[in-house]
mmCIF file of C-alpha atoms in Angstrom:
data_model
loop_
_atom_site.group_PDB
_atom_site.id
_atom_site.type_symbol
_atom_site.label_atom_id
_atom_site.label_comp_id
_atom_site.label_asym_id
_atom_site.label_seq_id
_atom_site.Cartn_x
_atom_site.Cartn_y
_atom_site.Cartn_z
ATOM 1 C CA MET O 77 4.886 -21.376 31.529
ATOM 2 C CA ASN O 78 1.785 -23.539 31.284
ATOM 3 C CA ASP O 79 3.718 -26.421 29.670
ATOM 4 C CA ALA O 80 6.540 -26.102 32.188
ATOM 5 C CA LEU O 81 4.156 -26.332 35.122
ATOM 6 C CA ARG O 82 2.333 -29.294 33.575
ATOM 7 C CA SER O 83 5.659 -31.085 33.134
ATOM 8 C CA LEU O 84 6.553 -30.369 36.755
ATOM 9 C CA ASN O 85 3.138 -31.611 37.881
ATOM 10 C CA LEU O 86 3.671 -34.855 35.977
ATOM 11 C CA THR O 87 7.054 -35.342 37.642
ATOM 12 C CA ILE O 88 5.560 -34.765 41.086
ATOM 13 C CA TRP O 89 2.742 -37.229 40.331
ATOM 14 C CA LYS O 90 5.273 -39.893 39.339
ATOM 15 C CA THR O 91 7.321 -39.317 42.486
ATOM 16 C CA ALA O 92 4.248 -39.449 44.740
ATOM 17 C CA GLY O 93 2.985 -42.637 43.092
ATOM 18 C CA SER O 94 6.385 -44.299 43.393
ATOM 19 C CA ARG O 95 6.619 -43.370 47.065
ATOM 20 C CA TYR O 96 3.144 -44.720 47.752
ATOM 21 C CA ASN O 97 4.329 -48.007 46.270
ATOM 22 C CA ALA O 98 7.530 -47.917 48.318
ATOM 23 C CA ALA O 99 5.462 -47.394 51.474
ATOM 24 C CA ARG O 100 3.269 -50.358 50.534
ATOM 25 C CA ARG O 101 6.341 -52.521 49.863
ATOM 26 C CA LEU O 102 7.933 -51.729 53.222
ATOM 27 C CA THR O 103 4.627 -52.236 55.042
ATOM 28 C CA LEU O 104 4.229 -55.635 53.376
ATOM 29 C CA ARG O 105 7.768 -56.603 54.337
ATOM 30 C CA ASP O 106 7.208 -55.475 57.926
ATOM 31 C CA THR O 107 3.962 -57.460 58.173
ATOM 32 C CA PHE O 108 5.535 -60.569 56.625
ATOM 33 C CA SER O 109 8.558 -60.190 58.896
ATOM 34 C CA THR O 110 6.454 -59.906 62.058
ATOM 35 C CA ALA O 111 4.311 -62.906 61.117
ATOM 36 C CA SER O 112 7.383 -64.979 60.199
ATOM 37 C CA GLN O 113 9.177 -64.167 63.442
ATOM 38 C CA ALA O 114 6.089 -65.100 65.453
ATOM 39 C CA LEU O 115 5.784 -68.425 63.636
ATOM 40 C CA PHE O 116 9.526 -69.091 63.990
ATOM 41 C CA ALA O 117 9.117 -68.636 67.757
ATOM 42 C CA VAL O 118 6.150 -71.038 67.802
ATOM 43 C CA ILE O 119 8.122 -73.629 65.822
ATOM 44 C CA THR O 120 11.109 -73.311 68.175
ATOM 45 C CA ILE O 121 8.941 -73.806 71.265
ATOM 46 C CA GLY O 122 6.959 -76.593 69.629
ATOM 47 C CA LEU O 123 10.119 -78.414 68.597
ATOM 48 C CA THR O 124 11.409 -78.310 72.171
ATOM 49 C CA ILE O 125 8.144 -79.753 73.492
ATOM 50 C CA VAL O 126 7.986 -82.502 70.850
ATOM 51 C CA GLN O 127 11.620 -83.412 71.459
ATOM 52 C CA LYS O 128 11.072 -83.664 75.210
ATOM 53 C CA VAL O 129 7.904 -85.748 74.967
ATOM 54 C CA TYR O 130 8.432 -88.013 71.966
ATOM 55 C CA PHE O 131 12.145 -88.294 71.116
ATOM 56 C CA ILE O 132 14.307 -91.035 72.638
ATOM 57 C CA SER O 133 17.138 -89.563 74.684
ATOM 58 C CA ASP O 134 20.510 -89.478 72.856
ATOM 59 C CA SER O 135 18.971 -90.802 69.652
ATOM 60 C CA PRO O 136 20.053 -89.223 66.327
ATOM 61 C CA ALA O 137 16.703 -87.440 66.110
ATOM 62 C CA ASP O 138 17.094 -86.131 69.676
ATOM 63 C CA LYS O 139 20.590 -84.810 68.994
ATOM 64 C CA PHE O 140 19.521 -83.275 65.700
ATOM 65 C CA GLY O 141 16.492 -81.715 67.419
ATOM 66 C CA THR O 142 18.745 -80.162 70.078
ATOM 67 C CA VAL O 143 21.009 -78.636 67.439
ATOM 68 C CA LEU O 144 18.016 -77.459 65.417
ATOM 69 C CA GLY O 145 16.404 -75.871 68.486
ATOM 70 C CA VAL O 146 19.573 -73.941 69.338
ATOM 71 C CA PHE O 147 19.971 -72.910 65.699
ATOM 72 C CA LEU O 148 16.369 -71.680 65.470
ATOM 73 C CA GLY O 149 16.684 -69.727 68.715
ATOM 74 C CA ALA O 150 19.860 -67.958 67.576
ATOM 75 C CA PHE O 151 18.394 -67.482 64.109
ATOM 76 C CA LEU O 152 15.215 -65.896 65.510
ATOM 77 C CA LEU O 153 17.265 -63.477 67.587
ATOM 78 C CA ALA O 154 19.418 -62.495 64.598
ATOM 79 C CA VAL O 155 16.429 -61.934 62.299
ATOM 80 C CA SER O 156 14.653 -59.888 64.978
ATOM 81 C CA LEU O 157 17.679 -57.621 65.410
ATOM 82 C CA LEU O 158 18.188 -57.205 61.667
ATOM 83 C CA GLU O 159 14.553 -56.354 60.968
ATOM 84 C CA ALA O 160 14.338 -54.006 63.955
ATOM 85 C CA GLY O 161 17.425 -52.210 62.671
ATOM 86 C CA ARG O 162 15.843 -51.669 59.257
ATOM 87 C CA GLY O 163 12.855 -49.875 60.760
ATOM 88 C CA ASN O 164 10.570 -50.794 57.874
ATOM 89 C CA ALA O 165 7.384 -49.585 59.568
ATOM 90 C CA LEU O 166 8.842 -46.138 60.315
ATOM 91 C CA ARG O 167 10.278 -45.794 56.809
ATOM 92 C CA ALA O 168 6.950 -46.808 55.295
ATOM 93 C CA ASP O 169 5.136 -44.181 57.353
ATOM 94 C CA GLU O 170 7.663 -41.524 56.329
ATOM 95 C CA LEU O 171 7.283 -42.389 52.643
ATOM 96 C CA HIS O 172 3.486 -42.402 52.856
ATOM 97 C CA ARG O 173 3.352 -39.007 54.562
ATOM 98 C CA ASN O 174 5.766 -37.589 51.987
ATOM 99 C CA ALA O 175 3.640 -38.965 49.157
ATOM 100 C CA GLU O 176 0.588 -37.332 50.731
ATOM 101 C CA ASP O 177 2.388 -33.974 50.836
ATOM 102 C CA LEU O 178 3.409 -34.355 47.188
ATOM 103 C CA THR O 179 -0.166 -35.234 46.231
ATOM 104 C CA ALA O 180 -1.407 -32.104 48.014
ATOM 105 C CA LEU O 181 1.097 -30.099 45.971
ATOM 106 C CA THR O 182 -0.232 -31.540 42.704
ATOM 107 C CA ARG O 183 -3.734 -30.496 43.728
ATOM 108 C CA GLY O 184 -2.502 -26.957 44.275
ATOM 109 C CA ILE O 185 -0.861 -26.976 40.842
ATOM 110 C CA ASP O 186 -4.051 -28.302 39.232
ATOM 111 C CA ILE O 187 -5.977 -25.393 40.761
ATOM 112 C CA ARG O 188 -3.407 -22.910 39.477
ATOM 113 C CA LEU O 189 -3.473 -24.433 35.991
ATOM 114 C CA ALA O 190 -7.256 -24.157 35.961
ATOM 115 C CA ALA O 191 -6.979 -20.482 36.923
ATOM 116 C CA HIS O 192 -4.494 -19.981 34.080
ATOM 117 C CA LEU O 193 -7.064 -21.252 31.590
ATOM 118 C CA THR O 194 -9.593 -18.707 32.823
ATOM 119 C CA GLY O 195 -7.226 -15.811 32.166
ATOM 120 C CA ASN O 196 -5.181 -15.563 35.362
ATOM 121 C CA LEU O 197 -1.891 -16.142 33.534
ATOM 122 C CA LEU O 198 1.044 -17.944 35.086
ATOM 123 C CA GLY O 199 4.322 -16.208 35.769
ATOM 124 C CA GLN O 200 7.820 -17.675 35.742
ATOM 125 C CA GLY O 201 8.177 -16.905 39.438
ATOM 126 C CA GLU O 202 5.173 -19.097 40.262
ATOM 127 C CA VAL O 203 6.596 -22.060 38.358
ATOM 128 C CA GLU O 204 9.918 -21.644 40.144
ATOM 129 C CA ARG O 205 8.125 -21.437 43.494
ATOM 130 C CA PHE O 206 6.303 -24.721 42.816
ATOM 131 C CA ALA O 207 9.586 -26.334 41.732
ATOM 132 C CA ILE O 208 11.320 -25.210 44.917
ATOM 133 C CA GLU O 209 8.421 -26.454 47.049
ATOM 134 C CA TYR O 210 8.621 -29.828 45.284
ATOM 135 C CA GLU O 211 12.322 -30.149 46.069
ATOM 136 C CA GLN O 212 11.734 -29.121 49.682
ATOM 137 C CA ILE O 213 8.979 -31.697 50.197
ATOM 138 C CA LYS O 214 10.983 -34.426 48.487
ATOM 139 C CA SER O 215 14.071 -33.711 50.606
ATOM 140 C CA ARG O 216 12.105 -34.026 53.847
ATOM 141 C CA CYS O 217 11.933 -37.786 53.293
ATOM 142 C CA THR O 218 15.217 -39.490 54.165
ATOM 143 C CA THR O 219 14.150 -42.734 52.447
ATOM 144 C CA ASN O 220 13.822 -42.790 48.675
ATOM 145 C CA HIS O 221 11.714 -45.114 46.556
ATOM 146 C CA SER O 222 13.410 -47.747 44.407
ATOM 147 C CA PRO O 223 13.274 -48.200 40.598
ATOM 148 C CA ARG O 224 10.950 -51.195 41.043
ATOM 149 C CA ASP O 225 8.443 -48.933 42.818
ATOM 150 C CA TYR O 226 8.545 -46.559 39.844
ATOM 151 C CA ARG O 227 8.136 -49.415 37.347
ATOM 152 C CA LEU O 228 5.118 -50.644 39.302
ATOM 153 C CA PHE O 229 3.636 -47.131 39.156
ATOM 154 C CA LEU O 230 4.072 -47.055 35.374
ATOM 155 C CA GLY O 231 2.333 -50.420 35.128
ATOM 156 C CA GLU O 232 -0.541 -49.377 37.378
ATOM 157 C CA LYS O 233 -1.103 -46.125 35.444
ATOM 158 C CA ARG O 234 -0.195 -47.473 31.997
ATOM 159 C CA SER O 235 -3.525 -46.324 30.528
ATOM 160 C CA ALA O 236 -2.974 -42.677 31.541
ATOM 161 C CA LYS O 237 -2.485 -40.487 28.481
ATOM 162 C CA GLU O 238 0.134 -38.420 30.334
ATOM 163 C CA LEU O 239 2.456 -41.442 30.392
ATOM 164 C CA ALA O 240 1.967 -42.474 26.767
ATOM 165 C CA ILE O 241 5.072 -42.751 24.597
ATOM 166 C CA ASP O 242 4.351 -41.978 20.938
ATOM 167 C CA GLY O 243 0.691 -42.604 21.684
ATOM 168 C CA LYS O 244 1.365 -46.025 23.209
ATOM 169 C CA PRO O 245 1.219 -47.127 26.871
ATOM 170 C CA PRO O 246 4.613 -47.194 28.632
ATOM 171 C CA MET O 247 4.083 -50.845 29.498
ATOM 172 C CA SER O 248 2.026 -53.746 28.167
ATOM 173 C CA THR O 249 -0.301 -55.770 30.381
ATOM 174 C CA ALA O 250 2.041 -58.772 30.184
ATOM 175 C CA ALA O 251 4.986 -56.604 31.217
ATOM 176 C CA TYR O 252 2.944 -55.173 34.093
ATOM 177 C CA LEU O 253 2.139 -58.669 35.362
ATOM 178 C CA ARG O 254 5.847 -59.514 35.319
ATOM 179 C CA VAL O 255 6.670 -56.280 37.138
ATOM 180 C CA ILE O 256 4.080 -56.769 39.893
ATOM 181 C CA PHE O 257 5.163 -60.391 40.393
ATOM 182 C CA ALA O 258 8.813 -59.324 40.686
ATOM 183 C CA TRP O 259 7.773 -56.487 43.021
ATOM 184 C CA TYR O 260 6.038 -58.854 45.445
ATOM 185 C CA VAL O 261 8.789 -61.486 45.282
ATOM 186 C CA SER O 262 11.530 -58.893 45.843
ATOM 187 C CA THR O 263 9.697 -57.786 48.979
ATOM 188 C CA VAL O 264 9.470 -61.177 50.714
ATOM 189 C CA TRP O 265 12.006 -63.445 48.942
ATOM 190 C CA TYR O 266 14.307 -63.329 51.958
ATOM 191 C CA PHE O 267 11.664 -64.880 54.205
ATOM 192 C CA ILE O 268 10.562 -67.369 51.562
ATOM 193 C CA VAL O 269 14.128 -68.719 51.441
ATOM 194 C CA LEU O 270 14.273 -68.838 55.243
ATOM 195 C CA TRP O 271 10.994 -70.739 55.397
ATOM 196 C CA LEU O 272 12.267 -73.262 52.848
ATOM 197 C CA VAL O 273 15.486 -73.801 54.824
ATOM 198 C CA ILE O 274 13.704 -74.182 58.158
ATOM 199 C CA GLY O 275 11.059 -76.413 56.605
ATOM 200 C CA SER O 276 13.704 -78.713 55.119
ATOM 201 C CA LEU O 277 15.505 -78.951 58.468
ATOM 202 C CA CYS O 278 12.269 -79.812 60.276
ATOM 203 C CA VAL O 279 11.474 -82.474 57.681
ATOM 204 C CA GLU O 280 14.970 -83.912 58.109
ATOM 205 C CA ASN O 281 14.417 -84.074 61.853
ATOM 206 C CA TRP O 282 11.061 -85.819 61.345
ATOM 207 C CA LEU O 283 12.649 -88.397 59.031
ATOM 208 C CA LEU O 284 15.304 -89.149 61.651
ATOM 209 C CA PHE O 285 12.573 -89.574 64.254
ATOM 210 C CA ARG O 286 10.627 -91.952 62.000
ATOM 211 C CA GLY O 287 13.801 -93.950 61.488
#
């Protein structure tokens, strides 16, 4: 019974850690999204002002600036609707609260395991009760973590003896660095691409203006 409960506790710890990471990932995406949308709006307004003040009417740069301004306005609206529909901030909060509940459950299991060592022996019914409570807490969260969140957890806790495989860490330091880089890039790559596209269009407009 003791080994079964320890195994369950390890599983809960992994799930909680992965969901903490998922909450962090969604929070980062929401923050990056909000900042990007605000800057897109500033660029759109700024482009309109620059076009009105400095561009020669009906010049190639003026026409390109008009098209670019309309494109940026429609693009900003589309991105705003898409990101609002994803509800990243709400999903992040849900995942974080679920991870907190799972962490509280592991503390309760740790206390029970300590009592077992002092002679208050575990029963099969108690292990089953903890397993049922784990499933109930996990099911309360409608958003699940992704495999990359779990891989990041393994990298962050790679020195923990509970995660060792044949006495070796589950992940090397080099592998962890690759995982954390991929984790960050996968969170914001969409906006990085958008920034590159918008930046190239603005540069093209500037080159037309310079002649």
